[in-house]
Amino acid sequence: MMSDTPETSRQIWDPALRLFHWLLAVAVIGAWLLGHFGPLQMTWHFWLGYTVIGLLIFRLIWGLVGPRNARFASFVKGPRAVLAYARTLPARRAVQVTGHNPLGGWSVLALLLALSAQVLTGLFLDPEDYINTGPLAGWVSTDWNRFALSWHHRLAWLVAALVVLHIGAIAFYRLWKREDLVTPMITGRRRD
């Protein structure tokens, strides 16, 4: 049965943010897989890490000067807004927040911070194999190299957990809330 009202769509994600999102996904997944299952020579892991650094710098700048939905100020909300939004989660209907919802905003921030710490530790680590040394490893002591290596491994699992949580949230919204979050991240538009 056809609806009498025409379906409309509106722009919610700009092209630069969408490109950032998908490039970051490829770089993070690739670096993680190479870090855990890749060859002993980690050149590609390093290049993907440098790509993540560049993307994070872009996101920081875009979060300050980009379009409204890309700006941190538009989606990083206080505890009251997060709790109010969390109370809407059990309802089986889309909430239709423009951009990131208050809970998703904090999820984005957590992932960006974890990735920042991950790449920062990667710059200083030295596993003493004389092959896979971070470019800034020589600037710090051996104790700091080992500290960076230890945290780089721990943060890799934190990043993996946050990515799984992100994918789980997308599945939850699709299956429970009947809201498609993937198509807007491809097309930039959401149907109303």
PDB file of C-alpha atoms in Angstrom:
ATOM      1  CA  MET A   1       0.000   0.000   0.000  1.00  0.00           C
ATOM      2  CA  MET A   2       1.432   3.388  -0.981  1.00  0.00           C
ATOM      3  CA  SER A   3       1.641   6.263   1.420  1.00  0.00           C
ATOM      4  CA  ASP A   4      -0.154   9.510   0.572  1.00  0.00           C
ATOM      5  CA  THR A   5       2.699  11.616   1.923  1.00  0.00           C
ATOM      6  CA  PRO A   6       5.880  11.868  -0.106  1.00  0.00           C
ATOM      7  CA  GLU A   7       8.988  10.591   1.607  1.00  0.00           C
ATOM      8  CA  THR A   8      11.569  13.308   2.165  1.00  0.00           C
ATOM      9  CA  SER A   9      15.201  13.150   3.067  1.00  0.00           C
ATOM     10  CA  ARG A  10      17.571  15.619   4.604  1.00  0.00           C
ATOM     11  CA  GLN A  11      21.319  16.028   4.640  1.00  0.00           C
ATOM     12  CA  ILE A  12      22.826  15.042   7.981  1.00  0.00           C
ATOM     13  CA  TRP A  13      26.440  14.052   7.178  1.00  0.00           C
ATOM     14  CA  ASP A  14      28.730  16.090   4.934  1.00  0.00           C
ATOM     15  CA  PRO A  15      30.959  14.359   2.347  1.00  0.00           C
ATOM     16  CA  ALA A  16      34.198  15.073   4.259  1.00  0.00           C
ATOM     17  CA  LEU A  17      32.864  13.489   7.458  1.00  0.00           C
ATOM     18  CA  ARG A  18      31.596  10.434   5.581  1.00  0.00           C
ATOM     19  CA  LEU A  19      34.949   9.979   3.825  1.00  0.00           C
ATOM     20  CA  PHE A  20      36.724  10.378   7.188  1.00  0.00           C
ATOM     21  CA  HIS A  21      34.469   7.722   8.743  1.00  0.00           C
ATOM     22  CA  TRP A  22      35.069   5.070   6.081  1.00  0.00           C
ATOM     23  CA  LEU A  23      38.800   5.762   5.735  1.00  0.00           C
ATOM     24  CA  LEU A  24      39.172   5.556   9.515  1.00  0.00           C
ATOM     25  CA  ALA A  25      37.276   2.255   9.575  1.00  0.00           C
ATOM     26  CA  VAL A  26      39.551   0.746   6.910  1.00  0.00           C
ATOM     27  CA  ALA A  27      42.748   2.087   8.512  1.00  0.00           C
ATOM     28  CA  VAL A  28      41.847   0.985  12.051  1.00  0.00           C
ATOM     29  CA  ILE A  29      40.674  -2.479  11.053  1.00  0.00           C
ATOM     30  CA  GLY A  30      43.686  -2.955   8.779  1.00  0.00           C
ATOM     31  CA  ALA A  31      46.169  -1.785  11.428  1.00  0.00           C
ATOM     32  CA  TRP A  32      44.534  -3.940  14.095  1.00  0.00           C
ATOM     33  CA  LEU A  33      44.594  -7.059  11.922  1.00  0.00           C
ATOM     34  CA  LEU A  34      48.201  -6.465  10.852  1.00  0.00           C
ATOM     35  CA  GLY A  35      49.204  -5.791  14.457  1.00  0.00           C
ATOM     36  CA  HIS A  36      47.772  -9.102  15.595  1.00  0.00           C
ATOM     37  CA  PHE A  37      48.145 -11.375  12.586  1.00  0.00           C
ATOM     38  CA  GLY A  38      50.469  -9.568  10.199  1.00  0.00           C
ATOM     39  CA  PRO A  39      54.065 -10.232   9.249  1.00  0.00           C
ATOM     40  CA  LEU A  40      56.933  -9.483  11.589  1.00  0.00           C
ATOM     41  CA  GLN A  41      57.867  -6.509   9.407  1.00  0.00           C
ATOM     42  CA  MET A  42      55.171  -3.998  10.384  1.00  0.00           C
ATOM     43  CA  THR A  43      55.634  -1.374   7.633  1.00  0.00           C
ATOM     44  CA  TRP A  44      51.991  -1.460   6.547  1.00  0.00           C
ATOM     45  CA  HIS A  45      50.863  -1.335  10.192  1.00  0.00           C
ATOM     46  CA  PHE A  46      52.940   1.824  10.643  1.00  0.00           C
ATOM     47  CA  TRP A  47      51.571   3.460   7.478  1.00  0.00           C
ATOM     48  CA  LEU A  48      48.012   2.721   8.539  1.00  0.00           C
ATOM     49  CA  GLY A  49      48.847   4.198  11.956  1.00  0.00           C
ATOM     50  CA  TYR A  50      50.139   7.368  10.298  1.00  0.00           C
ATOM     51  CA  THR A  51      46.930   7.466   8.265  1.00  0.00           C
ATOM     52  CA  VAL A  52      44.928   7.268  11.503  1.00  0.00           C
ATOM     53  CA  ILE A  53      46.982  10.172  12.916  1.00  0.00           C
ATOM     54  CA  GLY A  54      46.196  12.291   9.878  1.00  0.00           C
ATOM     55  CA  LEU A  55      42.515  11.387  10.041  1.00  0.00           C
ATOM     56  CA  LEU A  56      42.350  12.207  13.764  1.00  0.00           C
ATOM     57  CA  ILE A  57      43.943  15.612  13.144  1.00  0.00           C
ATOM     58  CA  PHE A  58      41.386  16.250  10.407  1.00  0.00           C
ATOM     59  CA  ARG A  59      38.539  15.183  12.744  1.00  0.00           C
ATOM     60  CA  LEU A  60      39.742  17.479  15.508  1.00  0.00           C
ATOM     61  CA  ILE A  61      39.791  20.430  13.114  1.00  0.00           C
ATOM     62  CA  TRP A  62      36.460  19.422  11.523  1.00  0.00           C
ATOM     63  CA  GLY A  63      34.959  19.016  14.996  1.00  0.00           C
ATOM     64  CA  LEU A  64      35.704  22.686  15.638  1.00  0.00           C
ATOM     65  CA  VAL A  65      35.041  24.353  12.275  1.00  0.00           C
ATOM     66  CA  GLY A  66      33.068  21.844  10.173  1.00  0.00           C
ATOM     67  CA  PRO A  67      29.332  21.814   9.494  1.00  0.00           C
ATOM     68  CA  ARG A  68      26.953  21.808  12.461  1.00  0.00           C
ATOM     69  CA  ASN A  69      26.505  18.005  12.773  1.00  0.00           C
ATOM     70  CA  ALA A  70      30.277  17.462  12.602  1.00  0.00           C
ATOM     71  CA  ARG A  71      31.037  19.858  15.450  1.00  0.00           C
ATOM     72  CA  PHE A  72      31.720  18.420  18.884  1.00  0.00           C
ATOM     73  CA  ALA A  73      29.558  21.132  20.451  1.00  0.00           C
ATOM     74  CA  SER A  74      26.517  19.767  18.600  1.00  0.00           C
ATOM     75  CA  PHE A  75      26.772  16.207  19.903  1.00  0.00           C
ATOM     76  CA  VAL A  76      28.807  16.104  23.123  1.00  0.00           C
ATOM     77  CA  LYS A  77      26.069  16.695  25.690  1.00  0.00           C
ATOM     78  CA  GLY A  78      25.986  16.660  29.473  1.00  0.00           C
ATOM     79  CA  PRO A  79      24.850  13.818  31.753  1.00  0.00           C
ATOM     80  CA  ARG A  80      21.248  15.034  31.941  1.00  0.00           C
ATOM     81  CA  ALA A  81      20.811  14.889  28.146  1.00  0.00           C
ATOM     82  CA  VAL A  82      22.525  11.481  27.984  1.00  0.00           C
ATOM     83  CA  LEU A  83      20.275  10.027  30.702  1.00  0.00           C
ATOM     84  CA  ALA A  84      17.147  11.514  29.129  1.00  0.00           C
ATOM     85  CA  TYR A  85      18.106   9.974  25.800  1.00  0.00           C
ATOM     86  CA  ALA A  86      18.985   6.619  27.418  1.00  0.00           C
ATOM     87  CA  ARG A  87      15.417   6.447  28.769  1.00  0.00           C
ATOM     88  CA  THR A  88      14.157   6.407  25.156  1.00  0.00           C
ATOM     89  CA  LEU A  89      16.182   3.306  24.204  1.00  0.00           C
ATOM     90  CA  PRO A  90      13.612   0.645  25.213  1.00  0.00           C
ATOM     91  CA  ALA A  91      10.945   2.151  22.913  1.00  0.00           C
ATOM     92  CA  ARG A  92      10.718   0.401  19.533  1.00  0.00           C
ATOM     93  CA  ARG A  93      10.691   3.540  17.466  1.00  0.00           C
ATOM     94  CA  ALA A  94      13.287   5.750  15.865  1.00  0.00           C
ATOM     95  CA  VAL A  95      14.057   8.912  17.778  1.00  0.00           C
ATOM     96  CA  GLN A  96      15.279  10.769  14.653  1.00  0.00           C
ATOM     97  CA  VAL A  97      18.031  12.834  16.221  1.00  0.00           C
ATOM     98  CA  THR A  98      19.807  14.994  13.664  1.00  0.00           C
ATOM     99  CA  GLY A  99      23.420  13.855  13.758  1.00  0.00           C
ATOM    100  CA  HIS A 100      24.739  11.920  16.728  1.00  0.00           C
ATOM    101  CA  ASN A 101      22.430  11.294  19.668  1.00  0.00           C
ATOM    102  CA  PRO A 102      23.763  12.250  23.144  1.00  0.00           C
ATOM    103  CA  LEU A 103      24.833   8.678  23.964  1.00  0.00           C
ATOM    104  CA  GLY A 104      26.386   8.147  20.541  1.00  0.00           C
ATOM    105  CA  GLY A 105      28.240  11.436  20.889  1.00  0.00           C
ATOM    106  CA  TRP A 106      30.087  10.153  23.933  1.00  0.00           C
ATOM    107  CA  SER A 107      30.767   6.892  22.123  1.00  0.00           C
ATOM    108  CA  VAL A 108      32.365   8.839  19.257  1.00  0.00           C
ATOM    109  CA  LEU A 109      34.437  10.849  21.723  1.00  0.00           C
ATOM    110  CA  ALA A 110      35.577   7.668  23.530  1.00  0.00           C
ATOM    111  CA  LEU A 111      36.656   6.072  20.266  1.00  0.00           C
ATOM    112  CA  LEU A 112      38.532   9.188  19.118  1.00  0.00           C
ATOM    113  CA  LEU A 113      40.329   9.460  22.475  1.00  0.00           C
ATOM    114  CA  ALA A 114      41.221   5.754  22.539  1.00  0.00           C
ATOM    115  CA  LEU A 115      42.559   5.966  18.983  1.00  0.00           C
ATOM    116  CA  SER A 116      44.563   9.080  19.883  1.00  0.00           C
ATOM    117  CA  ALA A 117      46.173   7.289  22.819  1.00  0.00           C
ATOM    118  CA  GLN A 118      46.747   4.227  20.627  1.00  0.00           C
ATOM    119  CA  VAL A 119      48.644   6.112  17.914  1.00  0.00           C
ATOM    120  CA  LEU A 120      50.526   8.194  20.478  1.00  0.00           C
ATOM    121  CA  THR A 121      51.878   5.084  22.207  1.00  0.00           C
ATOM    122  CA  GLY A 122      52.761   3.624  18.807  1.00  0.00           C
ATOM    123  CA  LEU A 123      55.040   6.567  18.084  1.00  0.00           C
ATOM    124  CA  PHE A 124      57.176   5.839  21.166  1.00  0.00           C
ATOM    125  CA  LEU A 125      57.276   2.069  21.381  1.00  0.00           C
ATOM    126  CA  ASP A 126      60.365  -0.063  20.882  1.00  0.00           C
ATOM    127  CA  PRO A 127      59.865  -3.826  21.182  1.00  0.00           C
ATOM    128  CA  GLU A 128      63.678  -4.255  21.001  1.00  0.00           C
ATOM    129  CA  ASP A 129      63.477  -6.246  17.771  1.00  0.00           C
ATOM    130  CA  TYR A 130      65.328  -3.444  15.912  1.00  0.00           C
ATOM    131  CA  ILE A 131      62.714  -3.621  13.154  1.00  0.00           C
ATOM    132  CA  ASN A 132      59.423  -2.267  14.486  1.00  0.00           C
ATOM    133  CA  THR A 133      60.464   0.852  16.338  1.00  0.00           C
ATOM    134  CA  GLY A 134      58.222   3.888  16.585  1.00  0.00           C
ATOM    135  CA  PRO A 135      59.677   7.051  15.028  1.00  0.00           C
ATOM    136  CA  LEU A 136      59.963   8.819  18.394  1.00  0.00           C
ATOM    137  CA  ALA A 137      61.266   5.830  20.389  1.00  0.00           C
ATOM    138  CA  GLY A 138      64.758   7.260  20.583  1.00  0.00           C
ATOM    139  CA  TRP A 139      63.503  10.367  22.369  1.00  0.00           C
ATOM    140  CA  VAL A 140      62.504   8.494  25.525  1.00  0.00           C
ATOM    141  CA  SER A 141      64.040   5.956  27.887  1.00  0.00           C
ATOM    142  CA  THR A 142      63.804   2.193  27.515  1.00  0.00           C
ATOM    143  CA  ASP A 143      61.338   2.147  30.418  1.00  0.00           C
ATOM    144  CA  TRP A 144      59.078   4.533  28.493  1.00  0.00           C
ATOM    145  CA  ASN A 145      59.471   2.387  25.351  1.00  0.00           C
ATOM    146  CA  ARG A 146      58.265  -0.651  27.292  1.00  0.00           C
ATOM    147  CA  PHE A 147      55.471   1.369  28.904  1.00  0.00           C
ATOM    148  CA  ALA A 148      54.328   2.524  25.441  1.00  0.00           C
ATOM    149  CA  LEU A 149      54.477  -1.031  24.091  1.00  0.00           C
ATOM    150  CA  SER A 150      52.440  -2.375  27.009  1.00  0.00           C
ATOM    151  CA  TRP A 151      49.763   0.295  26.613  1.00  0.00           C
ATOM    152  CA  HIS A 152      49.737  -0.002  22.823  1.00  0.00           C
ATOM    153  CA  HIS A 153      48.710  -3.656  23.193  1.00  0.00           C
ATOM    154  CA  ARG A 154      46.088  -2.875  25.856  1.00  0.00           C
ATOM    155  CA  LEU A 155      44.638   0.016  23.892  1.00  0.00           C
ATOM    156  CA  ALA A 156      44.344  -2.196  20.805  1.00  0.00           C
ATOM    157  CA  TRP A 157      41.861  -4.339  22.716  1.00  0.00           C
ATOM    158  CA  LEU A 158      40.019  -1.270  24.007  1.00  0.00           C
ATOM    159  CA  VAL A 159      39.720   0.052  20.439  1.00  0.00           C
ATOM    160  CA  ALA A 160      38.467  -3.368  19.292  1.00  0.00           C
ATOM    161  CA  ALA A 161      35.859  -3.375  22.086  1.00  0.00           C
ATOM    162  CA  LEU A 162      34.694   0.141  21.156  1.00  0.00           C
ATOM    163  CA  VAL A 163      34.428  -0.843  17.477  1.00  0.00           C
ATOM    164  CA  VAL A 164      32.359  -3.915  18.416  1.00  0.00           C
ATOM    165  CA  LEU A 165      30.164  -1.698  20.619  1.00  0.00           C
ATOM    166  CA  HIS A 166      29.759   0.725  17.686  1.00  0.00           C
ATOM    167  CA  ILE A 167      28.703  -2.077  15.334  1.00  0.00           C
ATOM    168  CA  GLY A 168      26.421  -3.512  18.022  1.00  0.00           C
ATOM    169  CA  ALA A 169      24.732  -0.126  18.459  1.00  0.00           C
ATOM    170  CA  ILE A 170      24.159   0.096  14.699  1.00  0.00           C
ATOM    171  CA  ALA A 171      22.587  -3.393  14.741  1.00  0.00           C
ATOM    172  CA  PHE A 172      20.447  -2.442  17.769  1.00  0.00           C
ATOM    173  CA  TYR A 173      19.134   0.653  16.013  1.00  0.00           C
ATOM    174  CA  ARG A 174      18.411  -1.304  12.833  1.00  0.00           C
ATOM    175  CA  LEU A 175      16.724  -4.294  14.491  1.00  0.00           C
ATOM    176  CA  TRP A 176      15.082  -2.785  17.558  1.00  0.00           C
ATOM    177  CA  LYS A 177      14.528   0.887  16.776  1.00  0.00           C
ATOM    178  CA  ARG A 178      13.957   0.283  13.035  1.00  0.00           C
ATOM    179  CA  GLU A 179      16.363   3.084  12.206  1.00  0.00           C
ATOM    180  CA  ASP A 180      18.966   2.763   9.444  1.00  0.00           C
ATOM    181  CA  LEU A 181      22.230   4.414  10.487  1.00  0.00           C
ATOM    182  CA  VAL A 182      24.406   2.955   7.718  1.00  0.00           C
ATOM    183  CA  THR A 183      22.749   4.430   4.628  1.00  0.00           C
ATOM    184  CA  PRO A 184      23.057   8.025   5.889  1.00  0.00           C
ATOM    185  CA  MET A 185      26.780   7.439   6.487  1.00  0.00           C
ATOM    186  CA  ILE A 186      27.039   6.401   2.818  1.00  0.00           C
ATOM    187  CA  THR A 187      24.679   8.912   1.177  1.00  0.00           C
ATOM    188  CA  GLY A 188      24.743  11.686   3.760  1.00  0.00           C
ATOM    189  CA  ARG A 189      20.953  11.776   3.774  1.00  0.00           C
ATOM    190  CA  ARG A 190      18.322  10.311   6.080  1.00  0.00           C
ATOM    191  CA  ARG A 191      14.750   9.609   5.083  1.00  0.00           C
ATOM    192  CA  ASP A 192      12.154  11.231   7.299  1.00  0.00           C
TER     193      ASP A 192
END
